[in-house]
Amino acid sequence: MYDKLNEIREETLRRLNEAGDEKELEALGVSVLGRSGALTEILRGMGKLEKDERAKFGQTANLVKKELEDAISLRREKIAAAMQEKRFALEALDVTEPGVRKRPMGRLHPMTQTYRTIRDALVGMGFTTFDGPEVEYDEYNFTKLNLPKDHPARDMQDTFYVSERVVLRTHTSPCEARALLALEPPFRLVIPGRVFRVDEADASHSPVFMQMEGLVIDRNISLADLKGTIDAFVHAVFGEEVKTRFRPSYFPFTEPSAEVDISCTMCGGCGCRVCKGTGWLEIMGCGITNPHELENCGLDPREWSAFAFGLGVDRVASLRYGITHNRLQYENDARFLGQF
Ligand code: DAH
């Protein structure tokens, strides 16, 4: 019996170290100390022994039982500690590690980039920025600019009327009238803004688009001032190698008026699909401010002279970046805009 007891003791202690988790340990405990466990069986068999023998063996068996119980509970604590250790390791968070999820960087819209390039070139020549309302009086949008009611040139721009006297401005030119009335000449202004026209959206049209107006008023302004200024910012946007050409045109608010072409940014002037074989691309209107506009704004055209220009910022951005469909600039798809 002693041999058997010793065998159980050693076997249990050995298997104890092999028990990897709480469950295996529990099973081992039951198989030894449980109601029909190996040790319990032996204790039960003690009844067959002589009285003295029984007492002696009982003592030994109880010592072994106590030893095994202690060993099991010690092992249980060890397993629990190891489990906790493992969990801590899994849950550990290194707060000094740099974040892995990068936030995408925002980009400036191609129109914003283009506008800023032009503006910065002009600011370098003494221009300041000016602003006006998008919902505008007919008076400023047309009348003061030498486009009286029923003037046929009003048809050049299909207009959203808000009321008899109020329109969504069709160009940034009404800000010329506002500036001439509000500011003391001489001054040089760059005026960006949204403008509106009754147009179906297609590859090159949008009912709302961005324009930029320039206005310089001083004494003895000449066409040379206009050409030099335009050349300077065209080169800032398109590069020094790009040529400009001034073509006579008509605008009610300038006299003489011109349209500015640049040598084609795609083919360099040889003729291609973009410039329709001409080698030139039209980018803006300009001219010497019509004396009627100055008079309409309370200035004496014998004392003051001015020049002005107006361009579609979206169109210039399209040419600058090779965007084939202007409309893409108004859809605000970040995958598209992120390319510039
Ligand atoms: N306002 C004109 C347009 O919308 C563009 C323009 C032409 C503006 C000549 C000017 C100018 O200031 O002098 O098409």
Short mmCIF file of C-alpha atoms and ligand atoms in Angstrom, two decimals:
data_model
loop_
_atom_site.label_atom_id
_atom_site.label_comp_id
_atom_site.label_asym_id
_atom_site.label_seq_id
_atom_site.Cartn_x
_atom_site.Cartn_y
_atom_site.Cartn_z
CA MET A 1 0.00 0.00 0.00
CA TYR A 2 2.86 2.28 0.76
CA ASP A 3 4.28 1.55 -2.67
CA LYS A 4 0.97 2.33 -4.24
CA LEU A 5 0.71 5.55 -2.24
CA ASN A 6 4.19 6.59 -3.29
CA GLU A 7 3.41 5.76 -6.90
CA ILE A 8 0.30 7.96 -6.80
CA ARG A 9 2.28 10.77 -5.18
CA GLU A 10 5.06 10.72 -7.75
CA GLU A 11 2.74 10.26 -10.68
CA THR A 12 0.61 13.18 -9.52
CA LEU A 13 3.56 15.49 -8.95
CA ARG A 14 4.89 14.67 -12.43
CA ARG A 15 1.57 15.18 -14.15
CA LEU A 16 1.09 18.36 -12.20
CA ASN A 17 3.95 19.99 -14.06
CA GLU A 18 2.49 18.89 -17.37
CA ALA A 19 -0.91 20.45 -16.70
CA GLY A 20 -0.89 23.48 -19.00
CA ASP A 21 -4.15 25.12 -17.97
CA GLU A 22 -6.83 25.34 -15.32
CA LYS A 23 -8.94 22.62 -16.96
CA GLU A 24 -6.20 19.98 -17.13
CA LEU A 25 -5.29 20.75 -13.52
CA GLU A 26 -8.90 20.36 -12.43
CA ALA A 27 -9.13 16.97 -14.19
CA LEU A 28 -5.92 15.80 -12.54
CA GLY A 29 -7.19 16.87 -9.11
CA VAL A 30 -10.42 14.94 -9.59
CA SER A 31 -8.61 11.83 -10.84
CA VAL A 32 -6.53 11.73 -7.66
CA LEU A 33 -8.52 13.40 -4.89
CA GLY A 34 -12.05 13.15 -6.29
CA ARG A 35 -14.71 10.86 -4.96
CA SER A 36 -13.41 7.95 -7.01
CA GLY A 37 -9.88 9.30 -7.30
CA ALA A 38 -6.82 7.08 -6.89
CA LEU A 39 -5.92 8.41 -3.45
CA THR A 40 -9.50 8.30 -2.23
CA GLU A 41 -9.65 4.64 -3.30
CA ILE A 42 -6.58 3.86 -1.21
CA LEU A 43 -7.95 5.64 1.83
CA ARG A 44 -11.09 3.64 1.43
CA GLY A 45 -9.11 0.40 1.30
CA MET A 46 -7.56 1.26 4.67
CA GLY A 47 -10.46 -0.39 6.50
CA LYS A 48 -8.90 -3.78 5.86
CA LEU A 49 -5.79 -2.91 7.84
CA GLU A 50 -5.00 -3.70 11.46
CA LYS A 51 -5.82 -0.88 13.85
CA ASP A 52 -2.22 0.21 14.44
CA GLU A 53 -1.31 -0.16 10.83
CA ARG A 54 -4.39 1.80 9.87
CA ALA A 55 -3.42 4.72 12.10
CA LYS A 56 0.12 4.79 10.78
CA PHE A 57 -0.86 4.50 7.17
CA GLY A 58 -3.66 7.01 7.66
CA GLN A 59 -1.20 9.55 8.94
CA THR A 60 1.14 9.03 5.99
CA ALA A 61 -1.71 9.05 3.49
CA ASN A 62 -3.08 12.28 4.97
CA LEU A 63 0.34 13.88 4.69
CA VAL A 64 0.53 12.87 1.06
CA LYS A 65 -3.00 14.13 0.47
CA LYS A 66 -2.13 17.47 2.06
CA GLU A 67 1.08 17.69 0.02
CA LEU A 68 -0.78 17.01 -3.21
CA GLU A 69 -3.53 19.49 -2.40
CA ASP A 70 -0.95 22.18 -1.69
CA ALA A 71 0.97 21.32 -4.84
CA ILE A 72 -2.21 21.56 -6.91
CA SER A 73 -3.16 24.93 -5.51
CA LEU A 74 0.37 26.23 -5.98
CA ARG A 75 0.28 25.06 -9.59
CA ARG A 76 -3.12 26.72 -10.01
CA GLU A 77 -1.68 30.04 -8.89
CA LYS A 78 1.24 29.64 -11.26
CA ILE A 79 -1.04 28.89 -14.19
CA ALA A 80 -3.24 31.89 -13.36
CA ALA A 81 -0.20 34.15 -13.14
CA ALA A 82 1.12 32.86 -16.47
CA MET A 83 -2.28 33.44 -18.11
CA GLN A 84 -2.38 36.97 -16.81
CA GLU A 85 1.12 37.59 -18.03
CA LYS A 86 0.09 36.38 -21.46
CA ARG A 87 -3.01 38.57 -21.50
CA PHE A 88 -1.04 41.63 -20.45
CA ALA A 89 1.46 40.99 -23.23
CA LEU A 90 -1.39 40.77 -25.75
CA GLU A 91 -3.09 43.89 -24.47
CA ALA A 92 0.10 45.89 -24.16
CA LEU A 93 0.01 49.17 -26.04
CA ASP A 94 3.15 51.07 -26.87
CA VAL A 95 1.97 54.64 -26.63
CA THR A 96 5.29 55.91 -27.95
CA GLU A 97 4.86 54.09 -31.27
CA PRO A 98 3.96 56.41 -34.18
CA GLY A 99 0.40 56.03 -35.52
CA VAL A 100 0.02 53.71 -38.50
CA ARG A 101 -3.20 55.09 -39.89
CA LYS A 102 -2.18 58.14 -41.90
CA ARG A 103 -4.67 60.89 -42.47
CA PRO A 104 -4.68 61.86 -46.15
CA MET A 105 -3.30 65.33 -46.83
CA GLY A 106 -5.71 67.81 -48.35
CA ARG A 107 -4.79 69.49 -51.63
CA LEU A 108 -5.51 72.91 -53.01
CA HIS A 109 -7.99 72.86 -55.88
CA PRO A 110 -6.32 73.44 -59.28
CA MET A 111 -8.37 76.63 -59.61
CA THR A 112 -7.15 77.86 -56.22
CA GLN A 113 -3.55 77.08 -57.14
CA THR A 114 -3.91 78.85 -60.47
CA TYR A 115 -5.68 81.85 -58.98
CA ARG A 116 -3.00 82.20 -56.31
CA THR A 117 -0.20 82.04 -58.86
CA ILE A 118 -1.78 84.86 -60.85
CA ARG A 119 -2.65 86.85 -57.75
CA ASP A 120 0.87 86.52 -56.33
CA ALA A 121 2.38 87.74 -59.61
CA LEU A 122 0.02 90.73 -59.56
CA VAL A 123 0.54 91.46 -55.85
CA GLY A 124 4.25 91.60 -56.67
CA MET A 125 3.36 94.46 -59.05
CA GLY A 126 1.46 96.43 -56.42
CA PHE A 127 -2.04 94.95 -56.79
CA THR A 128 -4.34 94.33 -53.83
CA THR A 129 -7.41 92.07 -53.71
CA PHE A 130 -10.98 93.30 -53.82
CA ASP A 131 -14.33 91.55 -53.44
CA GLY A 132 -17.96 92.04 -54.39
CA PRO A 133 -21.33 90.29 -53.98
CA GLU A 134 -22.44 87.30 -56.07
CA VAL A 135 -26.05 88.51 -56.02
CA GLU A 136 -25.67 91.84 -57.76
CA TYR A 137 -27.67 94.82 -58.96
CA ASP A 138 -28.34 94.94 -62.68
CA GLU A 139 -26.99 98.47 -62.33
CA TYR A 140 -23.44 97.27 -61.55
CA ASN A 141 -23.47 94.07 -63.57
CA PHE A 142 -24.54 95.93 -66.74
CA THR A 143 -25.59 99.57 -66.69
CA LYS A 144 -22.53 101.16 -65.11
CA LEU A 145 -20.35 99.06 -67.43
CA ASN A 146 -21.79 100.83 -70.46
CA LEU A 147 -24.44 98.16 -71.05
CA PRO A 148 -27.70 100.10 -70.73
CA LYS A 149 -31.05 98.29 -70.62
CA ASP A 150 -31.95 96.75 -74.00
CA HIS A 151 -28.34 97.01 -75.18
CA PRO A 152 -27.80 94.05 -77.53
CA ALA A 153 -24.45 93.21 -75.88
CA ARG A 154 -26.39 92.03 -72.81
CA ASP A 155 -27.14 88.94 -74.86
CA MET A 156 -23.43 88.03 -74.72
CA GLN A 157 -24.13 86.67 -71.25
CA ASP A 158 -27.27 84.64 -70.51
CA THR A 159 -28.38 85.93 -67.16
CA PHE A 160 -30.11 84.47 -64.10
CA TYR A 161 -32.52 87.19 -62.96
CA VAL A 162 -33.40 87.25 -59.28
CA SER A 163 -35.80 90.15 -59.80
CA GLU A 164 -36.27 93.05 -62.20
CA ARG A 165 -33.24 94.85 -60.71
CA VAL A 166 -31.18 91.99 -59.24
CA VAL A 167 -29.16 89.30 -61.02
CA LEU A 168 -26.63 86.59 -60.20
CA ARG A 169 -23.54 88.39 -61.48
CA THR A 170 -22.54 87.13 -64.92
CA HIS A 171 -18.92 88.27 -64.54
CA THR A 172 -16.60 89.86 -61.96
CA SER A 173 -16.68 93.16 -63.88
CA PRO A 174 -19.41 94.73 -61.66
CA CYS A 175 -16.68 94.88 -58.98
CA GLU A 176 -14.89 97.35 -61.27
CA ALA A 177 -17.80 99.75 -60.88
CA ARG A 178 -17.98 99.13 -57.12
CA ALA A 179 -14.24 99.78 -56.76
CA LEU A 180 -14.26 102.91 -58.94
CA LEU A 181 -17.10 104.30 -56.80
CA ALA A 182 -15.65 103.28 -53.45
CA LEU A 183 -11.89 103.81 -53.72
CA GLU A 184 -9.71 106.81 -54.33
CA PRO A 185 -7.61 106.36 -57.51
CA PRO A 186 -4.88 105.49 -58.36
CA PHE A 187 -5.14 101.78 -57.48
CA ARG A 188 -4.53 98.29 -58.86
CA LEU A 189 -6.95 95.49 -58.03
CA VAL A 190 -7.25 91.77 -58.51
CA ILE A 191 -10.81 90.53 -57.99
CA PRO A 192 -11.61 86.79 -57.88
CA GLY A 193 -15.08 85.31 -57.62
CA ARG A 194 -17.87 82.98 -58.61
CA VAL A 195 -20.02 84.03 -61.56
CA PHE A 196 -23.23 82.58 -63.01
CA ARG A 197 -24.68 82.08 -66.47
CA VAL A 198 -27.64 80.18 -67.87
CA ASP A 199 -25.58 77.41 -69.49
CA GLU A 200 -26.07 73.68 -69.72
CA ALA A 201 -23.12 71.93 -68.09
CA ASP A 202 -20.93 70.26 -70.71
CA ALA A 203 -17.22 69.62 -71.28
CA SER A 204 -16.41 73.33 -71.30
CA HIS A 205 -19.44 75.01 -69.68
CA SER A 206 -20.83 75.19 -66.19
CA PRO A 207 -23.69 77.38 -64.89
CA VAL A 208 -21.32 78.57 -62.18
CA PHE A 209 -17.62 79.18 -62.72
CA MET A 210 -14.73 81.21 -61.39
CA GLN A 211 -13.47 84.43 -62.89
CA MET A 212 -10.74 86.85 -62.04
CA GLU A 213 -10.83 90.52 -62.87
CA GLY A 214 -7.93 92.94 -62.97
CA LEU A 215 -8.32 96.71 -62.82
CA VAL A 216 -5.64 99.39 -62.87
CA ILE A 217 -6.49 103.08 -62.77
CA ASP A 218 -3.93 105.87 -62.87
CA ARG A 219 -2.93 108.87 -64.95
CA ASN A 220 -1.71 108.16 -68.49
CA ILE A 221 -2.44 104.43 -68.60
CA SER A 222 -1.61 102.97 -72.00
CA LEU A 223 -2.05 99.71 -73.86
CA ALA A 224 1.64 99.00 -73.15
CA ASP A 225 0.86 98.89 -69.40
CA LEU A 226 -1.92 96.40 -70.09
CA LYS A 227 0.24 94.19 -72.28
CA GLY A 228 3.20 94.22 -69.89
CA THR A 229 1.00 93.30 -66.91
CA ILE A 230 -0.72 90.45 -68.75
CA ASP A 231 2.55 89.09 -70.11
CA ALA A 232 3.99 89.02 -66.59
CA PHE A 233 1.28 86.87 -65.04
CA VAL A 234 0.83 84.66 -68.10
CA HIS A 235 4.51 83.79 -67.80
CA ALA A 236 4.09 83.12 -64.08
CA VAL A 237 1.33 80.60 -64.83
CA PHE A 238 2.51 79.00 -68.06
CA GLY A 239 6.25 79.60 -68.12
CA GLU A 240 8.53 82.11 -69.85
CA GLU A 241 8.49 80.34 -73.21
CA VAL A 242 4.76 80.89 -73.71
CA LYS A 243 3.91 83.72 -76.15
CA THR A 244 0.91 86.06 -75.99
CA ARG A 245 -1.05 87.67 -78.79
CA PHE A 246 -3.62 90.47 -78.58
CA ARG A 247 -6.54 90.20 -80.98
CA PRO A 248 -8.95 93.13 -81.50
CA SER A 249 -12.36 92.38 -80.02
CA TYR A 250 -15.39 94.06 -78.54
CA PHE A 251 -16.53 94.62 -74.98
CA PRO A 252 -18.85 97.50 -74.06
CA PHE A 253 -16.71 98.37 -71.02
CA THR A 254 -13.39 98.73 -72.88
CA GLU A 255 -12.23 100.76 -75.86
CA PRO A 256 -10.14 99.48 -77.54
CA SER A 257 -10.88 95.89 -76.53
CA ALA A 258 -8.79 92.82 -77.15
CA GLU A 259 -8.82 89.12 -76.60
CA VAL A 260 -5.59 87.56 -75.37
CA ASP A 261 -4.36 84.31 -76.87
CA ILE A 262 -1.41 82.28 -75.63
CA SER A 263 0.66 79.93 -77.75
CA CYS A 264 -0.83 76.45 -77.36
CA THR A 265 0.35 74.79 -74.14
CA MET A 266 -0.12 71.34 -75.68
CA CYS A 267 1.76 71.64 -78.98
CA GLY A 268 3.82 74.77 -78.36
CA GLY A 269 2.16 76.51 -81.30
CA CYS A 270 2.52 73.90 -84.08
CA GLY A 271 -1.20 73.17 -84.17
CA CYS A 272 -3.01 70.29 -82.48
CA ARG A 273 -6.43 69.06 -81.42
CA VAL A 274 -6.57 71.32 -78.35
CA CYS A 275 -5.87 74.55 -80.28
CA LYS A 276 -7.88 73.26 -83.26
CA GLY A 277 -4.81 73.53 -85.45
CA THR A 278 -4.36 77.29 -84.90
CA GLY A 279 -1.44 77.09 -82.45
CA TRP A 280 -3.23 79.61 -80.17
CA LEU A 281 -5.58 79.40 -77.17
CA GLU A 282 -7.88 82.22 -76.11
CA ILE A 283 -7.64 82.93 -72.39
CA MET A 284 -9.10 86.34 -71.56
CA GLY A 285 -10.71 89.61 -72.52
CA CYS A 286 -9.16 92.97 -71.81
CA GLY A 287 -8.90 96.56 -72.89
CA ILE A 288 -8.59 100.20 -72.00
CA THR A 289 -11.54 101.02 -69.77
CA ASN A 290 -14.27 102.80 -71.69
CA PRO A 291 -14.51 106.50 -70.66
CA HIS A 292 -18.27 105.97 -70.24
CA GLU A 293 -17.61 103.49 -67.43
CA LEU A 294 -15.34 105.99 -65.65
CA GLU A 295 -17.97 108.71 -66.05
CA ASN A 296 -20.73 106.38 -64.83
CA CYS A 297 -18.67 105.95 -61.67
CA GLY A 298 -18.08 109.65 -61.13
CA LEU A 299 -14.53 109.90 -62.49
CA ASP A 300 -13.25 112.36 -65.07
CA PRO A 301 -11.85 110.40 -68.05
CA ARG A 302 -9.65 113.40 -68.98
CA GLU A 303 -7.84 113.01 -65.68
CA TRP A 304 -7.97 109.23 -65.17
CA SER A 305 -7.36 106.31 -67.47
CA ALA A 306 -7.62 102.62 -66.70
CA PHE A 307 -7.17 99.16 -68.11
CA ALA A 308 -8.93 95.97 -67.15
CA PHE A 309 -8.94 92.28 -67.93
CA GLY A 310 -11.12 89.31 -67.04
CA LEU A 311 -10.42 85.62 -67.31
CA GLY A 312 -12.01 82.28 -66.49
CA VAL A 313 -9.83 80.77 -63.77
CA ASP A 314 -11.18 77.28 -64.52
CA ARG A 315 -10.22 77.56 -68.16
CA VAL A 316 -6.73 78.78 -67.35
CA ALA A 317 -6.34 75.96 -64.80
CA SER A 318 -7.52 73.40 -67.39
CA LEU A 319 -4.93 74.62 -69.89
CA ARG A 320 -2.25 74.76 -67.24
CA TYR A 321 -2.80 71.20 -66.04
CA GLY A 322 -4.04 69.60 -69.27
CA ILE A 323 -7.55 68.97 -67.91
CA THR A 324 -9.71 67.97 -70.88
CA HIS A 325 -13.14 68.38 -69.27
CA ASN A 326 -13.59 71.65 -67.41
CA ARG A 327 -16.57 70.12 -65.63
CA LEU A 328 -14.23 67.82 -63.66
CA GLN A 329 -13.16 70.88 -61.70
CA TYR A 330 -16.69 71.36 -60.37
CA GLU A 331 -17.44 67.74 -59.45
CA ASN A 332 -15.03 67.80 -56.50
CA ASP A 333 -14.00 64.16 -56.74
CA ALA A 334 -11.04 63.97 -54.35
CA ARG A 335 -9.39 61.26 -56.51
CA PHE A 336 -9.30 63.77 -59.38
CA LEU A 337 -8.39 66.85 -57.38
CA GLY A 338 -5.62 65.00 -55.50
CA GLN A 339 -3.60 64.77 -58.72
CA PHE A 340 -2.67 68.45 -58.84
N1 DAH B 1 -16.26 90.47 -68.25
C1 DAH B 1 -15.86 89.80 -69.45
C2 DAH B 1 -16.51 88.45 -69.54
O1 DAH B 1 -17.17 88.05 -68.70
C3 DAH B 1 -14.38 89.62 -69.49
C4 DAH B 1 -13.66 90.94 -69.59
C5 DAH B 1 -13.34 91.46 -70.81
C6 DAH B 1 -13.36 91.65 -68.47
C7 DAH B 1 -12.69 92.65 -70.93
C8 DAH B 1 -12.66 92.88 -68.58
C9 DAH B 1 -12.36 93.35 -69.82
O2 DAH B 1 -12.34 93.59 -67.55
O3 DAH B 1 -11.72 94.53 -69.92
O4 DAH B 1 -16.37 87.74 -70.47
#
